């Protein structure tokens, strides 16, 4: 016998992964260029030069037994110091190396942070639509995910959040720039969220944590997201270099617990415990070193901006309804029928791979990942037109 929940998770792949696997098989059948694979958020822009340069330098200058050996469980001390220093300088908030935990990307950050703060049955509020794996990570941590709607431009609906907060609420999980909508929460709404959490924490006599999942922080098209620690004290920032440095396969990121957090050392110790319990100690050491030399560097966002502009303008001109993304590399488009899964199936007939919104916690949309080569977008446009024509008949 195996654990039934784990069996279910393993057998039912996520909608995104399912489509990604379908796309790989379909490309083998009809050729790479004939499938318009918008399924997964795999960065299409190469990592900045500093990444390769640092890898080359480390490989030539460091003895392999040191380079590839274990680090301390929360990471190399000099890397944790560099991350803390970077947060202080870039965002103007106090940070301490002793509250930085290096992890294997945002996924591990989420599992470890949520496991650290949640007790069985406690609730995590998340604005919907949201990254589907949140449901898995919150459940793994013993919690209960409570989606609340966003407003019509996919920004925070503070009234809905306030209504959802109760005595079992332990955290609000936000993701800005957002996957799947591209919304970037403004400073005003983040400050108002901080104020609300402060008030509700006082009312219920226990901290309600702000958990900020930030793998897209630098990928914006003009918007400058406020640093969550600057607006609220009980904050954990979860960061990943998967998207900003195009290192998705290298599994590297960190958790930063705000020094202003109530009992910050205890929260951090629980993060260490969760990292230990889930086997996330000692994030990949080569890449700990690489990212610490590349803090503040970003892959070329202008490539994503050009993709966004082409896709948004072309689809809007054809009559598709979508909101212009302010960040990340996803376009969230209204499906042409109520059932987004049925719509995505019809899109597949035109070799368009679009993720239906159901697993993002809302109905009636599809997500397009535009972190693809530009020619994929150019070549896909007739297929989008043909799909629209299908519904015009
Ligand atoms: C919002 C969000 N959080 C977390 C992750 C997981 O990121 P990582 O690859 O760093 O585990 C993703 C990946 O797409 C994401 O979009």
Short mmCIF file of C-alpha atoms and ligand atoms in Angstrom, two decimals:
data_model
loop_
_atom_site.label_atom_id
_atom_site.label_comp_id
_atom_site.label_asym_id
_atom_site.label_seq_id
_atom_site.Cartn_x
_atom_site.Cartn_y
_atom_site.Cartn_z
CA UNK A 1 0.00 0.00 0.00
CA UNK A 2 1.10 3.55 -0.65
CA UNK A 3 -0.17 6.86 0.67
CA UNK A 4 -3.39 7.55 -1.25
CA UNK A 5 -2.87 11.31 -1.37
CA UNK A 6 0.67 10.98 -2.76
CA UNK A 7 -0.56 8.39 -5.24
CA UNK A 8 -3.25 10.80 -6.42
CA UNK A 9 -0.75 13.66 -6.76
CA UNK A 10 1.61 11.43 -8.72
CA UNK A 11 -1.01 9.99 -11.02
CA UNK A 12 -2.89 13.20 -11.73
CA UNK A 13 -0.20 15.48 -13.05
CA UNK A 14 -0.85 19.22 -12.84
CA UNK A 15 -2.81 20.64 -15.79
CA UNK A 16 0.32 22.60 -16.80
CA UNK A 17 2.64 19.56 -16.70
CA UNK A 18 0.04 17.42 -18.49
CA UNK A 19 -0.13 19.89 -21.36
CA UNK A 20 3.65 20.32 -21.40
CA UNK A 21 4.11 16.52 -21.78
CA UNK A 22 1.40 16.44 -24.47
CA UNK A 23 3.25 19.25 -26.29
CA UNK A 24 6.59 17.40 -26.19
CA UNK A 25 4.97 14.28 -27.69
CA UNK A 26 3.09 16.31 -30.29
CA UNK A 27 6.30 18.11 -31.34
CA UNK A 28 7.93 14.73 -31.97
CA UNK A 29 4.96 13.78 -34.17
CA UNK A 30 4.50 16.90 -36.30
CA UNK A 31 7.66 18.93 -35.74
CA UNK A 32 8.70 21.54 -33.19
CA UNK A 33 7.64 24.54 -35.30
CA UNK A 34 4.11 23.26 -35.84
CA UNK A 35 3.10 23.16 -32.18
CA UNK A 36 2.37 26.45 -30.40
CA UNK A 37 3.33 25.47 -26.92
CA UNK A 38 2.25 28.14 -24.45
CA UNK A 39 1.93 25.69 -21.58
CA UNK A 40 4.80 26.19 -19.15
CA UNK A 41 6.70 29.13 -17.67
CA UNK A 42 10.13 27.99 -18.78
CA UNK A 43 12.19 31.14 -19.44
CA UNK A 44 13.06 31.53 -23.12
CA UNK A 45 15.66 34.25 -22.55
CA UNK A 46 19.18 33.04 -21.74
CA UNK A 47 20.66 33.65 -18.30
CA UNK A 48 22.68 36.89 -18.10
CA UNK A 49 26.39 36.66 -18.92
CA UNK A 50 27.40 36.86 -15.26
CA UNK A 51 25.92 33.37 -14.68
CA UNK A 52 28.17 31.63 -17.21
CA UNK A 53 31.16 33.73 -16.23
CA UNK A 54 30.75 32.86 -12.57
CA UNK A 55 30.25 29.15 -13.31
CA UNK A 56 33.43 29.17 -15.45
CA UNK A 57 35.36 31.04 -12.78
CA UNK A 58 34.24 28.70 -10.01
CA UNK A 59 35.06 25.61 -12.08
CA UNK A 60 38.57 26.80 -12.78
CA UNK A 61 39.38 28.43 -9.47
CA UNK A 62 37.78 26.28 -6.79
CA UNK A 63 38.78 22.75 -5.80
CA UNK A 64 35.90 20.41 -6.73
CA UNK A 65 35.65 18.87 -3.27
CA UNK A 66 34.89 22.33 -1.89
CA UNK A 67 32.79 23.48 -4.82
CA UNK A 68 30.47 20.48 -4.83
CA UNK A 69 30.49 19.64 -1.15
CA UNK A 70 27.71 20.17 1.41
CA UNK A 71 27.09 23.59 2.85
CA UNK A 72 25.51 24.30 6.24
CA UNK A 73 21.84 23.30 6.22
CA UNK A 74 20.52 26.87 5.63
CA UNK A 75 23.23 27.65 3.07
CA UNK A 76 26.76 28.99 2.81
CA UNK A 77 27.34 31.78 5.38
CA UNK A 78 28.89 34.11 2.80
CA UNK A 79 25.95 33.58 0.43
CA UNK A 80 23.39 34.25 3.17
CA UNK A 81 25.33 37.42 4.06
CA UNK A 82 25.35 38.55 0.43
CA UNK A 83 21.58 37.97 0.09
CA UNK A 84 20.85 39.87 3.33
CA UNK A 85 23.10 42.73 2.22
CA UNK A 86 21.36 42.83 -1.17
CA UNK A 87 17.88 42.99 0.40
CA UNK A 88 18.97 45.85 2.67
CA UNK A 89 20.56 47.85 -0.13
CA UNK A 90 18.03 47.20 -2.88
CA UNK A 91 14.85 47.55 -0.81
CA UNK A 92 15.86 49.72 2.15
CA UNK A 93 14.63 47.32 4.83
CA UNK A 94 16.63 45.77 7.66
CA UNK A 95 17.69 42.17 6.99
CA UNK A 96 19.95 39.72 8.73
CA UNK A 97 21.96 36.84 7.26
CA UNK A 98 20.79 34.74 10.21
CA UNK A 99 17.22 34.92 8.82
CA UNK A 100 18.03 33.84 5.24
CA UNK A 101 17.51 30.20 4.28
CA UNK A 102 18.77 29.10 0.85
CA UNK A 103 16.35 26.67 -0.82
CA UNK A 104 15.71 24.72 -4.00
CA UNK A 105 13.60 27.33 -5.83
CA UNK A 106 10.25 28.84 -4.94
CA UNK A 107 8.54 25.44 -4.65
CA UNK A 108 10.82 24.34 -1.81
CA UNK A 109 10.54 27.82 -0.29
CA UNK A 110 6.76 27.50 -0.27
CA UNK A 111 6.71 24.02 1.26
CA UNK A 112 9.28 24.93 3.93
CA UNK A 113 7.78 28.32 4.81
CA UNK A 114 4.19 27.04 4.94
CA UNK A 115 5.20 23.98 6.95
CA UNK A 116 7.03 26.26 9.37
CA UNK A 117 4.09 28.54 10.13
CA UNK A 118 1.03 26.29 9.76
CA UNK A 119 -0.49 23.97 12.29
CA UNK A 120 -2.96 21.30 11.24
CA UNK A 121 -6.14 22.78 9.80
CA UNK A 122 -5.02 26.44 9.82
CA UNK A 123 -6.01 28.50 6.83
CA UNK A 124 -4.05 30.26 4.14
CA UNK A 125 -5.93 32.92 2.19
CA UNK A 126 -4.89 33.32 -1.42
CA UNK A 127 -6.22 35.78 -3.99
CA UNK A 128 -7.59 33.86 -7.00
CA UNK A 129 -6.53 33.15 -9.66
CA UNK A 130 -3.38 31.63 -8.15
CA UNK A 131 -0.47 29.32 -9.04
CA UNK A 132 -2.08 25.84 -8.89
CA UNK A 133 0.69 24.19 -6.88
CA UNK A 134 -0.26 26.36 -3.89
CA UNK A 135 -3.08 23.92 -3.24
CA UNK A 136 -0.59 21.04 -3.07
CA UNK A 137 1.95 22.92 -0.94
CA UNK A 138 -0.61 24.18 1.59
CA UNK A 139 -2.07 20.69 1.93
CA UNK A 140 1.42 19.20 2.37
CA UNK A 141 1.94 21.66 5.21
CA UNK A 142 -1.29 20.51 6.87
CA UNK A 143 -3.16 23.70 6.07
CA UNK A 144 -6.28 24.61 4.18
CA UNK A 145 -6.19 26.90 1.15
CA UNK A 146 -8.93 29.52 1.12
CA UNK A 147 -9.17 31.28 -2.26
CA UNK A 148 -10.74 34.74 -2.34
CA UNK A 149 -11.66 36.61 -5.51
CA UNK A 150 -9.62 39.50 -6.89
CA UNK A 151 -11.18 42.59 -8.46
CA UNK A 152 -11.95 42.86 -12.16
CA UNK A 153 -8.37 43.83 -13.03
CA UNK A 154 -7.05 40.92 -10.90
CA UNK A 155 -5.81 43.20 -8.11
CA UNK A 156 -6.43 42.64 -4.39
CA UNK A 157 -10.00 42.82 -3.16
CA UNK A 158 -9.31 43.85 0.41
CA UNK A 159 -12.93 43.61 1.43
CA UNK A 160 -13.04 39.99 0.28
CA UNK A 161 -9.78 39.27 2.15
CA UNK A 162 -11.08 40.92 5.31
CA UNK A 163 -14.29 38.90 5.12
CA UNK A 164 -12.31 35.67 4.75
CA UNK A 165 -10.02 36.25 7.74
CA UNK A 166 -11.05 34.35 10.85
CA UNK A 167 -9.56 32.81 13.96
CA UNK A 168 -7.99 29.95 11.94
CA UNK A 169 -6.27 32.23 9.42
CA UNK A 170 -2.49 31.93 9.71
CA UNK A 171 -1.32 33.50 6.48
CA UNK A 172 -2.20 35.43 3.37
CA UNK A 173 -0.20 34.20 0.39
CA UNK A 174 0.38 36.77 -2.35
CA UNK A 175 2.20 36.48 -5.64
CA UNK A 176 3.08 39.71 -7.39
CA UNK A 177 3.93 39.96 -10.29
CA UNK A 178 1.25 37.35 -10.64
CA UNK A 179 1.10 34.01 -12.34
CA UNK A 180 -1.32 33.64 -14.19
CA UNK A 181 -2.65 37.22 -14.61
CA UNK A 182 0.47 39.41 -14.85
CA UNK A 183 -0.99 41.79 -12.23
CA UNK A 184 1.55 43.72 -10.13
CA UNK A 185 0.05 44.89 -6.84
CA UNK A 186 0.51 48.61 -6.22
CA UNK A 187 2.15 50.07 -3.14
CA UNK A 188 -1.20 51.42 -1.92
CA UNK A 189 -2.96 48.05 -1.99
CA UNK A 190 0.01 46.31 -0.38
CA UNK A 191 0.14 48.92 2.40
CA UNK A 192 -3.61 48.51 2.93
CA UNK A 193 -3.12 44.73 3.10
CA UNK A 194 -0.37 45.24 5.70
CA UNK A 195 -2.67 47.49 7.72
CA UNK A 196 -5.49 44.93 7.54
CA UNK A 197 -3.21 42.08 8.66
CA UNK A 198 -1.88 44.20 11.53
CA UNK A 199 -5.44 44.93 12.69
CA UNK A 200 -6.60 41.31 12.33
CA UNK A 201 -3.48 39.91 14.05
CA UNK A 202 -4.25 42.18 17.01
CA UNK A 203 -7.92 41.16 16.98
CA UNK A 204 -7.12 37.42 17.04
CA UNK A 205 -4.07 37.76 19.28
CA UNK A 206 -1.67 35.93 16.94
CA UNK A 207 0.35 36.97 13.92
CA UNK A 208 -1.20 36.48 10.51
CA UNK A 209 1.80 36.12 8.23
CA UNK A 210 2.19 37.73 4.86
CA UNK A 211 3.85 35.11 2.68
CA UNK A 212 5.09 36.80 -0.49
CA UNK A 213 5.98 34.43 -3.31
CA UNK A 214 8.19 36.55 -5.56
CA UNK A 215 9.82 34.61 -8.39
CA UNK A 216 8.84 37.34 -10.89
CA UNK A 217 9.84 40.41 -8.81
CA UNK A 218 12.15 41.90 -11.45
CA UNK A 219 10.10 40.87 -14.48
CA UNK A 220 7.92 43.96 -14.85
CA UNK A 221 7.10 46.38 -17.65
CA UNK A 222 7.38 49.65 -15.77
CA UNK A 223 5.75 48.76 -12.45
CA UNK A 224 8.04 48.70 -9.40
CA UNK A 225 6.64 46.28 -6.83
CA UNK A 226 6.94 47.46 -3.24
CA UNK A 227 9.02 45.17 -1.03
CA UNK A 228 6.53 43.29 1.21
CA UNK A 229 8.73 43.64 4.33
CA UNK A 230 8.44 47.42 3.93
CA UNK A 231 4.66 47.34 4.41
CA UNK A 232 4.18 44.68 7.09
CA UNK A 233 6.28 43.22 9.86
CA UNK A 234 5.17 39.55 9.98
CA UNK A 235 6.44 38.83 6.50
CA UNK A 236 8.28 35.96 4.85
CA UNK A 237 9.61 36.66 1.36
CA UNK A 238 10.06 33.60 -0.83
CA UNK A 239 12.38 34.15 -3.73
CA UNK A 240 13.56 32.07 -6.63
CA UNK A 241 16.15 32.66 -9.34
CA UNK A 242 14.21 30.38 -11.72
CA UNK A 243 12.72 33.26 -13.70
CA UNK A 244 14.87 36.34 -13.02
CA UNK A 245 18.12 34.57 -13.93
CA UNK A 246 16.50 31.92 -16.19
CA UNK A 247 17.77 29.16 -13.88
CA UNK A 248 14.55 27.17 -13.54
CA UNK A 249 16.30 23.81 -13.84
CA UNK A 250 18.96 24.59 -11.25
CA UNK A 251 16.53 24.80 -8.31
CA UNK A 252 17.81 27.73 -6.33
CA UNK A 253 16.11 30.43 -4.25
CA UNK A 254 15.71 31.54 -0.65
CA UNK A 255 13.36 32.30 2.21
CA UNK A 256 13.91 35.61 4.01
CA UNK A 257 12.15 36.09 7.35
CA UNK A 258 11.70 39.75 8.23
CA UNK A 259 13.72 40.75 11.33
CA UNK A 260 10.62 42.78 12.33
CA UNK A 261 8.55 39.58 12.43
CA UNK A 262 7.25 38.64 15.89
CA UNK A 263 9.66 36.03 17.30
CA UNK A 264 11.65 36.12 14.07
CA UNK A 265 14.34 33.72 15.37
CA UNK A 266 11.70 31.17 16.29
CA UNK A 267 10.02 31.47 12.89
CA UNK A 268 13.41 31.00 11.24
CA UNK A 269 14.17 27.97 13.43
CA UNK A 270 10.85 26.48 12.30
CA UNK A 271 11.84 27.16 8.67
CA UNK A 272 15.09 25.26 9.35
CA UNK A 273 13.04 22.45 10.89
CA UNK A 274 10.71 22.33 7.90
CA UNK A 275 13.68 22.36 5.52
CA UNK A 276 15.10 19.44 7.46
CA UNK A 277 11.81 17.54 7.59
CA UNK A 278 11.30 17.88 3.84
CA UNK A 279 14.93 17.22 2.89
CA UNK A 280 15.63 20.72 1.57
CA UNK A 281 18.83 21.26 3.54
CA UNK A 282 21.88 22.52 1.71
CA UNK A 283 20.54 23.98 -1.54
CA UNK A 284 22.77 23.23 -4.60
CA UNK A 285 26.10 24.69 -3.54
CA UNK A 286 27.49 25.54 -6.99
CA UNK A 287 24.39 27.64 -7.66
CA UNK A 288 24.35 29.19 -4.20
CA UNK A 289 27.72 30.66 -5.16
CA UNK A 290 26.63 31.60 -8.69
CA UNK A 291 23.53 33.51 -7.62
CA UNK A 292 25.32 35.35 -4.85
CA UNK A 293 27.67 36.78 -7.51
CA UNK A 294 24.68 37.75 -9.71
CA UNK A 295 22.33 39.39 -7.21
CA UNK A 296 20.46 42.23 -8.89
CA UNK A 297 21.16 40.92 -12.40
CA UNK A 298 18.16 40.03 -14.57
CA UNK A 299 17.62 38.24 -17.88
CA UNK A 300 16.60 40.53 -20.73
CA UNK A 301 13.04 41.62 -19.83
CA UNK A 302 12.71 43.54 -23.10
CA UNK A 303 12.36 40.24 -24.96
CA UNK A 304 9.35 39.36 -22.81
CA UNK A 305 7.96 42.88 -23.24
CA UNK A 306 8.12 42.55 -27.04
CA UNK A 307 6.36 39.16 -26.82
CA UNK A 308 3.72 40.60 -24.51
CA UNK A 309 3.05 43.56 -26.80
CA UNK A 310 2.79 41.41 -29.93
CA UNK A 311 0.51 38.85 -28.31
CA UNK A 312 -1.70 41.30 -26.43
CA UNK A 313 -2.19 43.60 -29.42
CA UNK A 314 -2.76 40.79 -31.90
CA UNK A 315 -5.24 38.88 -29.73
CA UNK A 316 -7.11 42.05 -28.72
CA UNK A 317 -7.40 43.04 -32.40
CA UNK A 318 -8.87 39.63 -33.17
CA UNK A 319 -11.53 40.15 -30.49
CA UNK A 320 -10.08 38.17 -27.56
CA UNK A 321 -10.63 39.77 -24.15
CA UNK A 322 -7.52 40.07 -21.99
CA UNK A 323 -5.92 42.45 -19.49
CA UNK A 324 -2.49 43.83 -20.34
CA UNK A 325 0.07 42.10 -18.07
CA UNK A 326 2.09 44.46 -15.86
CA UNK A 327 4.69 41.81 -15.08
CA UNK A 328 5.70 38.11 -15.26
CA UNK A 329 5.24 36.43 -18.66
CA UNK A 330 1.65 35.24 -18.78
CA UNK A 331 -1.43 36.51 -20.58
CA UNK A 332 -4.77 35.55 -19.05
CA UNK A 333 -7.39 35.42 -21.77
CA UNK A 334 -11.16 35.02 -21.54
CA UNK A 335 -12.16 31.71 -23.09
CA UNK A 336 -14.67 31.89 -25.92
CA UNK A 337 -17.03 29.57 -24.08
CA UNK A 338 -17.83 29.14 -20.40
CA UNK A 339 -16.02 25.84 -20.09
CA UNK A 340 -12.30 26.71 -20.27
CA UNK A 341 -11.30 23.04 -20.55
CA UNK A 342 -13.54 22.58 -23.59
CA UNK A 343 -12.10 25.78 -25.07
CA UNK A 344 -8.52 24.58 -24.47
CA UNK A 345 -9.43 21.28 -26.18
CA UNK A 346 -10.70 23.17 -29.23
CA UNK A 347 -7.49 25.23 -29.22
CA UNK A 348 -5.50 21.99 -29.28
CA UNK A 349 -7.09 21.14 -32.63
CA UNK A 350 -5.21 24.21 -33.94
CA UNK A 351 -2.02 23.05 -32.14
CA UNK A 352 -2.43 25.87 -29.59
CA UNK A 353 -1.53 24.68 -26.10
CA UNK A 354 -3.31 26.92 -23.58
CA UNK A 355 -3.80 26.09 -19.90
CA UNK A 356 -7.45 26.19 -18.75
CA UNK A 357 -8.02 28.37 -15.70
CA UNK A 358 -9.86 25.84 -13.53
CA UNK A 359 -6.73 24.76 -11.66
CA UNK A 360 -5.87 28.45 -11.06
CA UNK A 361 -9.06 28.64 -9.01
CA UNK A 362 -11.28 30.53 -11.48
CA UNK A 363 -13.43 29.47 -14.40
CA UNK A 364 -13.65 30.68 -17.97
CA UNK A 365 -10.08 31.73 -18.85
CA UNK A 366 -6.92 30.28 -20.33
CA UNK A 367 -3.32 31.12 -19.50
CA UNK A 368 -0.79 31.76 -22.26
CA UNK A 369 2.90 31.59 -21.24
CA UNK A 370 4.63 33.97 -23.61
CA UNK A 371 8.16 33.08 -22.54
CA UNK A 372 8.63 31.46 -25.95
CA UNK A 373 10.66 32.32 -29.06
CA UNK A 374 9.05 35.27 -30.88
CA UNK A 375 8.54 33.19 -34.00
CA UNK A 376 6.27 30.84 -32.02
CA UNK A 377 3.96 33.78 -31.35
CA UNK A 378 4.19 35.01 -34.96
CA UNK A 379 3.45 31.57 -36.37
CA UNK A 380 0.61 30.98 -33.89
CA UNK A 381 -1.43 34.03 -34.88
CA UNK A 382 -3.29 32.38 -37.80
CA UNK A 383 -4.19 29.53 -35.40
CA UNK A 384 -5.64 32.01 -32.88
CA UNK A 385 -7.62 33.58 -35.75
CA UNK A 386 -8.90 30.18 -36.87
CA UNK A 387 -9.92 29.38 -33.29
CA UNK A 388 -11.88 32.64 -33.12
CA UNK A 389 -13.52 31.76 -36.47
CA UNK A 390 -14.60 28.38 -35.04
CA UNK A 391 -16.74 30.26 -32.52
CA UNK A 392 -18.03 32.81 -35.04
CA UNK A 393 -19.68 30.06 -37.09
C1 LIG B 1 4.00 31.89 -8.73
C2 LIG B 1 4.98 30.79 -8.74
N1 LIG B 1 5.46 30.32 -7.57
C3 LIG B 1 6.35 29.32 -7.53
C4 LIG B 1 6.81 28.73 -8.69
C5 LIG B 1 7.81 27.63 -8.59
O1 LIG B 1 9.05 28.16 -8.93
P1 LIG B 1 10.42 27.32 -8.81
O2 LIG B 1 10.73 26.84 -10.17
O3 LIG B 1 11.42 28.33 -8.37
O4 LIG B 1 10.20 26.24 -7.85
C6 LIG B 1 6.35 29.17 -9.93
C7 LIG B 1 6.78 28.52 -11.16
O5 LIG B 1 6.32 28.75 -12.23
C8 LIG B 1 5.41 30.23 -9.95
O6 LIG B 1 4.92 30.70 -11.10
#
